[in-house]
CSV table of C-alpha atoms in Angstrom, one decimal:
chain,number,residue,atom,x,y,z
A,1,MET,CA,-13.8,1.4,45.7
A,2,LYS,CA,-13.6,1.3,49.6
A,3,LYS,CA,-15.2,-2.2,49.5
A,4,TRP,CA,-12.6,-3.4,47.0
A,5,MET,CA,-9.7,-1.9,49.0
A,6,LYS,CA,-11.0,-3.6,52.2
A,7,MET,CA,-11.2,-6.9,50.4
A,8,THR,CA,-7.6,-6.5,49.0
A,9,ALA,CA,-6.2,-5.6,52.4
A,10,THR,CA,-7.9,-8.7,53.9
A,11,MET,CA,-6.5,-11.0,51.3
A,12,MET,CA,-3.0,-9.5,51.7
A,13,ALA,CA,-3.1,-9.9,55.5
A,14,ALA,CA,-4.2,-13.6,55.1
A,15,ALA,CA,-1.4,-14.2,52.6
A,16,MET,CA,1.2,-12.7,55.0
A,17,ALA,CA,-0.1,-14.8,57.9
A,18,LEU,CA,0.2,-18.0,55.9
A,19,THR,CA,3.8,-17.1,54.8
A,20,ALA,CA,4.8,-16.3,58.4
A,21,CYS,CA,3.5,-19.5,60.0
A,22,GLY,CA,5.4,-21.8,57.6
A,23,GLY,CA,3.1,-24.8,58.4
A,24,ASN,CA,4.1,-28.5,58.1
A,25,ASP,CA,4.7,-27.9,54.4
A,26,ALA,CA,7.6,-25.4,54.1
A,27,ALA,CA,6.8,-22.1,52.5
A,28,ASP,CA,8.5,-21.0,49.3
A,29,ASP,CA,10.7,-17.9,48.9
A,30,SER,CA,10.6,-15.5,46.0
A,31,ALA,CA,12.8,-17.8,43.9
A,32,GLY,CA,10.6,-20.8,44.6
A,33,ASN,CA,12.9,-22.5,47.0
A,34,LYS,CA,11.6,-24.2,50.2
A,35,VAL,CA,12.1,-22.2,53.4
A,36,TYR,CA,11.9,-24.3,56.5
A,37,HIS,CA,10.8,-22.5,59.7
A,38,ILE,CA,12.4,-24.1,62.8
A,39,GLY,CA,11.5,-23.3,66.3
A,40,ILE,CA,14.3,-23.7,68.9
A,41,ILE,CA,13.4,-23.9,72.5
A,42,GLN,CA,16.4,-24.0,74.9
A,43,GLN,CA,15.7,-24.7,78.5
A,44,MET,CA,18.2,-22.2,79.9
A,45,GLU,CA,21.4,-20.4,79.2
A,46,HIS,CA,24.4,-22.7,79.8
A,47,GLY,CA,27.6,-23.4,77.9
A,48,SER,CA,26.8,-27.0,77.0
A,49,LEU,CA,23.2,-26.2,75.9
A,50,ASP,CA,24.5,-23.2,73.9
A,51,GLN,CA,27.0,-25.5,72.1
A,52,ALA,CA,24.3,-28.0,71.3
A,53,THR,CA,22.1,-25.3,69.8
A,54,LYS,CA,25.0,-23.9,67.7
A,55,GLY,CA,25.9,-27.4,66.4
A,56,PHE,CA,22.3,-27.9,65.4
A,57,GLU,CA,22.0,-24.6,63.6
A,58,ASP,CA,25.3,-24.9,61.9
A,59,LYS,CA,24.6,-28.4,60.5
A,60,LEU,CA,21.0,-27.8,59.5
A,61,THR,CA,22.1,-24.6,57.7
A,62,GLU,CA,24.9,-26.6,55.9
A,63,LEU,CA,22.6,-29.4,54.8
A,64,LEU,CA,19.6,-27.3,53.7
A,65,GLY,CA,21.2,-24.1,52.7
A,66,GLU,CA,21.4,-20.7,54.4
A,67,ASP,CA,18.6,-19.3,52.4
A,68,ASN,CA,16.3,-22.3,53.0
A,69,VAL,CA,16.1,-22.3,56.8
A,70,GLU,CA,14.9,-19.8,59.3
A,71,PHE,CA,15.4,-20.2,63.1
A,72,ASP,CA,13.2,-18.8,65.8
A,73,TYR,CA,15.4,-19.2,68.9
A,74,GLN,CA,13.7,-18.9,72.3
A,75,ASN,CA,15.3,-19.4,75.7
A,76,ALA,CA,13.0,-20.4,78.6
A,77,GLN,CA,15.5,-19.1,81.3
A,78,GLY,CA,15.0,-22.3,83.3
A,79,GLU,CA,11.3,-21.8,83.8
A,80,GLN,CA,8.9,-24.6,83.1
A,81,ALA,CA,6.1,-22.1,82.4
A,82,ASN,CA,8.2,-20.4,79.8
A,83,CYS,CA,8.8,-23.7,78.1
A,84,THR,CA,5.1,-24.2,77.8
A,85,THR,CA,4.4,-20.7,76.5
A,86,ILE,CA,7.2,-21.0,73.9
A,87,SER,CA,6.0,-24.4,72.7
A,88,THR,CA,2.5,-23.1,72.3
A,89,LYS,CA,3.7,-20.2,70.3
A,90,PHE,CA,5.7,-22.5,68.0
A,91,VAL,CA,2.6,-24.6,67.4
A,92,SER,CA,0.5,-21.5,66.8
A,93,ASP,CA,3.1,-20.2,64.3
A,94,GLY,CA,3.0,-23.5,62.5
A,95,CYS,CA,6.7,-24.2,62.6
A,96,ASP,CA,7.9,-27.0,60.3
A,97,LEU,CA,10.0,-28.6,63.1
A,98,ILE,CA,10.8,-27.9,66.7
A,99,MET,CA,14.2,-28.5,68.2
A,100,ALA,CA,13.9,-28.9,72.0
A,101,ASN,CA,17.2,-28.5,74.0
A,102,ALA,CA,17.0,-30.3,77.4
A,103,THR,CA,14.4,-32.4,79.0
A,104,THR,CA,11.8,-29.9,80.3
A,105,ALA,CA,11.9,-28.1,76.9
A,106,LEU,CA,11.3,-31.4,75.2
A,107,GLN,CA,8.4,-32.4,77.5
A,108,ALA,CA,6.7,-29.1,77.0
A,109,ALA,CA,7.0,-29.3,73.2
A,110,ALA,CA,5.7,-32.9,73.1
A,111,ALA,CA,2.8,-31.8,75.3
A,112,ALA,CA,2.0,-29.0,72.9
A,113,THR,CA,1.8,-30.9,69.7
A,114,GLY,CA,1.4,-34.4,68.4
A,115,ASP,CA,1.8,-33.4,64.8
A,116,ILE,CA,4.8,-31.1,64.3
A,117,PRO,CA,8.0,-33.1,64.3
A,118,ILE,CA,10.2,-32.6,67.4
A,119,VAL,CA,13.9,-33.4,67.7
A,120,GLY,CA,15.4,-33.3,71.1
A,121,THR,CA,19.0,-32.8,72.2
A,122,SER,CA,20.8,-32.7,75.6
A,123,VAL,CA,18.3,-35.2,76.9
A,124,THR,CA,19.5,-38.4,78.7
A,125,ASP,CA,16.7,-40.9,78.3
A,126,TYR,CA,13.7,-40.2,76.1
A,127,LYS,CA,11.6,-43.1,77.4
A,128,THR,CA,12.1,-41.9,81.0
A,129,ALA,CA,11.1,-38.4,80.0
A,130,GLY,CA,7.8,-39.9,78.7
A,131,VAL,CA,8.0,-38.5,75.2
A,132,VAL,CA,8.5,-41.8,73.2
A,133,ASP,CA,7.1,-45.3,73.3
A,134,SER,CA,10.7,-46.7,73.2
A,135,ASN,CA,14.2,-45.4,72.5
A,136,GLU,CA,14.5,-47.9,69.7
A,137,LYS,CA,11.2,-47.0,67.9
A,138,PRO,CA,9.7,-43.7,69.2
A,139,GLY,CA,6.3,-44.3,67.7
A,140,ARG,CA,5.4,-40.6,68.0
A,141,ASN,CA,6.4,-37.2,66.5
A,142,VAL,CA,9.5,-37.1,68.7
A,143,THR,CA,13.1,-38.4,68.3
A,144,GLY,CA,16.6,-37.0,69.0
A,145,VAL,CA,20.0,-37.5,70.4
A,146,SER,CA,20.9,-38.6,74.0
A,147,ASP,CA,23.6,-37.0,76.1
A,148,LEU,CA,23.9,-40.1,78.2
A,149,ALA,CA,27.6,-40.6,79.0
A,150,PRO,CA,28.9,-44.1,80.2
A,151,VAL,CA,28.0,-43.8,83.8
A,152,ASP,CA,29.5,-47.1,84.7
A,153,GLN,CA,32.9,-46.0,83.3
A,154,GLN,CA,32.6,-42.7,85.1
A,155,ILE,CA,32.3,-44.6,88.4
A,156,GLN,CA,35.3,-46.7,87.5
A,157,LEU,CA,37.2,-43.5,86.7
A,158,LEU,CA,36.3,-42.2,90.2
A,159,MET,CA,37.6,-45.4,91.8
A,160,LYS,CA,40.9,-45.2,89.8
A,161,LEU,CA,41.5,-41.6,90.8
A,162,VAL,CA,40.5,-42.1,94.4
A,163,PRO,CA,41.1,-45.8,95.2
A,164,ASP,CA,40.6,-45.4,98.9
A,165,THR,CA,37.0,-44.2,98.6
A,166,LYS,CA,34.7,-45.8,101.1
A,167,LYS,CA,31.5,-43.8,100.4
A,168,VAL,CA,30.3,-41.8,97.4
A,169,GLY,CA,27.8,-39.0,97.5
A,170,ILE,CA,25.6,-38.8,94.4
A,171,VAL,CA,24.4,-35.2,94.0
A,172,TYR,CA,21.7,-34.0,91.6
A,173,CYS,CA,18.5,-32.0,91.3
A,174,SER,CA,15.4,-34.0,92.2
A,175,ALA,CA,13.3,-32.1,89.7
A,176,GLU,CA,15.3,-33.5,86.8
A,177,PRO,CA,14.2,-37.1,85.9
A,178,ASN,CA,17.1,-37.8,83.6
A,179,SER,CA,19.5,-37.0,86.5
A,180,ALA,CA,17.7,-39.5,88.7
A,181,TYR,CA,18.0,-42.1,85.9
A,182,GLN,CA,21.7,-41.6,85.8
A,183,ALA,CA,21.9,-41.7,89.6
A,184,LYS,CA,20.4,-45.2,89.5
A,185,LEU,CA,23.0,-46.4,87.0
A,186,ALA,CA,25.7,-45.0,89.2
A,187,GLU,CA,24.3,-46.7,92.3
A,188,ALA,CA,24.1,-50.0,90.5
A,189,GLU,CA,27.8,-49.8,89.5
A,190,LEU,CA,28.8,-48.9,93.1
A,191,ASP,CA,26.8,-51.8,94.4
A,192,LYS,CA,28.7,-54.1,92.1
A,193,GLU,CA,32.0,-52.8,93.5
A,194,GLY,CA,30.8,-53.0,97.1
A,195,ILE,CA,31.2,-49.3,97.7
A,196,ALA,CA,28.7,-47.4,99.9
A,197,TRP,CA,26.7,-44.5,98.5
A,198,ALA,CA,24.1,-42.0,99.4
A,199,GLU,CA,21.9,-39.6,97.4
A,200,PHE,CA,21.9,-35.9,98.1
A,201,THR,CA,19.2,-34.1,96.1
A,202,ALA,CA,18.4,-30.4,95.7
A,203,ALA,CA,15.0,-29.3,94.7
A,204,ASP,CA,16.3,-26.2,93.0
A,205,SER,CA,19.3,-23.8,92.9
A,206,ASN,CA,18.6,-22.4,96.3
A,207,GLU,CA,19.4,-25.7,97.9
A,208,VAL,CA,22.6,-26.6,96.1
A,209,GLN,CA,25.0,-25.2,98.7
A,210,SER,CA,23.4,-26.8,101.7
A,211,VAL,CA,23.0,-30.2,99.9
A,212,VAL,CA,26.7,-30.2,98.7
A,213,THR,CA,27.9,-29.2,102.2
A,214,LYS,CA,26.0,-32.1,103.7
A,215,ALA,CA,27.4,-34.5,101.0
A,216,VAL,CA,31.0,-33.3,101.6
A,217,GLY,CA,30.6,-33.8,105.3
A,218,GLU,CA,29.5,-37.5,104.9
A,219,CYS,CA,31.4,-38.8,101.9
A,220,ASP,CA,34.9,-39.3,100.5
A,221,ALA,CA,34.0,-38.4,96.9
A,222,LEU,CA,31.1,-37.0,94.9
A,223,TYR,CA,29.6,-38.1,91.6
A,224,ILE,CA,27.4,-35.6,89.8
A,225,PRO,CA,25.6,-36.8,86.6
A,226,THR,CA,24.6,-34.4,83.8
A,227,ASP,CA,22.2,-32.1,85.5
A,228,ASN,CA,21.2,-28.6,84.4
A,229,THR,CA,20.6,-27.2,87.9
A,230,ILE,CA,24.0,-28.3,89.2
A,231,ALA,CA,25.6,-27.2,86.0
A,232,ASN,CA,24.5,-23.7,86.7
A,233,ASN,CA,26.0,-23.8,90.2
A,234,THR,CA,29.4,-25.4,89.7
A,235,GLU,CA,31.1,-22.5,91.4
A,236,ILE,CA,29.2,-23.3,94.6
A,237,VAL,CA,30.1,-27.0,94.3
A,238,LYS,CA,33.8,-26.1,93.9
A,239,ASN,CA,33.9,-23.7,96.7
A,240,VAL,CA,32.5,-26.3,99.1
A,241,ALA,CA,34.2,-29.5,97.8
A,242,VAL,CA,37.8,-28.3,97.0
A,243,PRO,CA,38.6,-26.7,100.4
A,244,ALA,CA,37.3,-29.9,102.0
A,245,GLY,CA,39.6,-32.0,99.8
A,246,ILE,CA,36.7,-33.9,98.3
A,247,PRO,CA,37.1,-34.9,94.6
A,248,VAL,CA,34.2,-34.7,92.2
A,249,VAL,CA,33.6,-36.7,89.0
A,250,THR,CA,31.0,-35.2,86.8
A,251,GLY,CA,28.8,-36.3,83.9
A,252,GLU,CA,30.2,-33.9,81.3
A,253,GLU,CA,33.0,-31.5,80.4
A,254,GLY,CA,31.2,-28.2,81.1
A,255,MET,CA,30.5,-29.2,84.7
A,256,CYS,CA,34.0,-30.7,85.1
A,257,SER,CA,35.6,-27.4,84.1
A,258,GLY,CA,33.6,-25.7,86.9
A,259,CYS,CA,34.0,-28.1,89.8
A,260,GLY,CA,35.1,-31.6,88.7
A,261,LEU,CA,38.3,-33.5,88.8
A,262,ALA,CA,37.7,-35.6,85.6
A,263,THR,CA,35.0,-36.9,83.4
A,264,LEU,CA,34.1,-39.0,80.4
A,265,SER,CA,32.3,-36.4,78.4
A,266,ILE,CA,30.5,-36.1,75.2
A,267,SER,CA,30.8,-33.0,73.0
A,268,TYR,CA,27.5,-31.0,73.1
A,269,TYR,CA,28.4,-29.3,69.8
A,270,ASP,CA,28.7,-32.7,68.2
A,271,LEU,CA,25.4,-33.6,69.9
A,272,GLY,CA,23.8,-30.7,68.2
A,273,VAL,CA,25.4,-31.6,64.8
A,274,THR,CA,23.8,-35.1,65.0
A,275,THR,CA,20.5,-33.6,65.9
A,276,GLY,CA,20.7,-31.3,62.9
A,277,LYS,CA,21.4,-34.3,60.6
A,278,MET,CA,18.3,-36.0,62.0
A,279,ALA,CA,16.2,-32.9,61.5
A,280,ALA,CA,17.3,-32.6,57.8
A,281,LYS,CA,16.2,-36.1,57.1
A,282,ILE,CA,12.8,-35.5,58.6
A,283,LEU,CA,12.2,-32.2,56.8
A,284,THR,CA,13.2,-33.6,53.4
A,285,GLY,CA,11.1,-36.7,53.8
A,286,GLU,CA,14.1,-39.0,53.9
A,287,ALA,CA,13.1,-40.5,57.2
A,288,ASP,CA,9.9,-41.1,59.2
A,289,ILE,CA,10.3,-39.6,62.7
A,290,SER,CA,8.2,-42.2,64.4
A,291,THR,CA,10.7,-44.9,63.4
A,292,MET,CA,13.9,-43.0,63.9
A,293,PRO,CA,15.7,-44.5,67.0
A,294,ILE,CA,17.3,-42.2,69.6
A,295,GLU,CA,21.0,-41.7,68.7
A,296,TYR,CA,24.1,-41.6,71.0
A,297,THR,CA,27.6,-40.2,70.7
A,298,ASP,CA,31.0,-41.3,72.0
A,299,ALA,CA,32.6,-39.9,75.2
A,300,THR,CA,36.1,-38.5,75.5
A,301,PRO,CA,38.2,-38.8,78.8
A,302,LYS,CA,39.1,-35.3,80.2
A,303,TYR,CA,40.4,-33.8,83.4
A,304,ASN,CA,40.5,-30.4,85.1
A,305,PRO,CA,44.3,-29.6,85.6
A,306,THR,CA,43.6,-26.8,88.1
A,307,ILE,CA,41.5,-29.0,90.5
A,308,CYS,CA,43.8,-32.0,90.1
A,309,GLU,CA,46.7,-29.8,91.2
A,310,GLU,CA,44.7,-28.3,94.1
A,311,LEU,CA,43.8,-31.7,95.4
A,312,GLY,CA,47.2,-33.3,94.6
A,313,ILE,CA,45.7,-36.0,92.4
A,314,GLN,CA,47.6,-37.2,89.3
A,315,PRO,CA,45.5,-37.3,86.2
A,316,LEU,CA,45.3,-40.6,84.3
A,317,ASP,CA,47.3,-41.3,81.2
A,318,GLY,CA,45.4,-40.6,77.9
A,319,TYR,CA,43.1,-38.0,79.4
A,320,GLU,CA,42.8,-34.6,77.7
A,321,ALA,CA,43.2,-31.4,79.8
A,322,ILE,CA,40.2,-29.1,79.8
A,323,GLU,CA,41.4,-25.8,78.6
A,324,GLY,CA,40.4,-22.5,80.3
């Protein structure tokens, strides 16, 4: 009897483990419906990234059904080591798909598995991040949606708002490759217009204030691309730039609401929605992830009414005010 009970307990434990992990073939619920287990790794807490995660969860739940999808949301709190640990856990758990929100999270997930499908969001350039063979045909188990805004148009926006600008400071975190990628695009556009520029890079949050202070002291205006580190420190940027009368054009709305004058911004919620659509196609077998090109979304012109008023700059016609 004891031997039989031990064997039964072992079999039950094994069955429970298989149900929990999900695997690449989704488990079935008691009614025989497929239940997809989705691991979500978000790089840090931030309004834009939060919106992307929400859009993803909302759309995937809508497309697959509330009873057919389970999310395991994990936030890495901005630590690369945490991204690695979370990604390893998702692989060990046998998630059916991993959604990686922001570049470091995506790189960690891609390093952890070459088998489980990974969809990225809030990532500027997937090729630069080293997770695909090309943005047009990934060739691996990774695809996703880019948050690349029209950098050339953002520079043109800066020039329209501050036509007397002689030198632009480009501020970003040197640890974020996608920010460096956008900086190069901005520099190329400024070169075309014959406007001087200089890079001011912070290694981490601790350096943001000193770097922005230096940039403000040397330049007539600042351009800040989408950058997670700066996005978490917009209050510092505002407190340095606004009293000095230096306008800032940012890469997206969340940053603009904190420290910017205006932006051409994508919606991070819509970014997540598009990511959810891609994930649904992958999970249901409608699409092959290795051939799914990176997708892009449209940008909306917006301005910060408070900072425009403080700097005495008139917003452009057709731009939406950022509320709050």
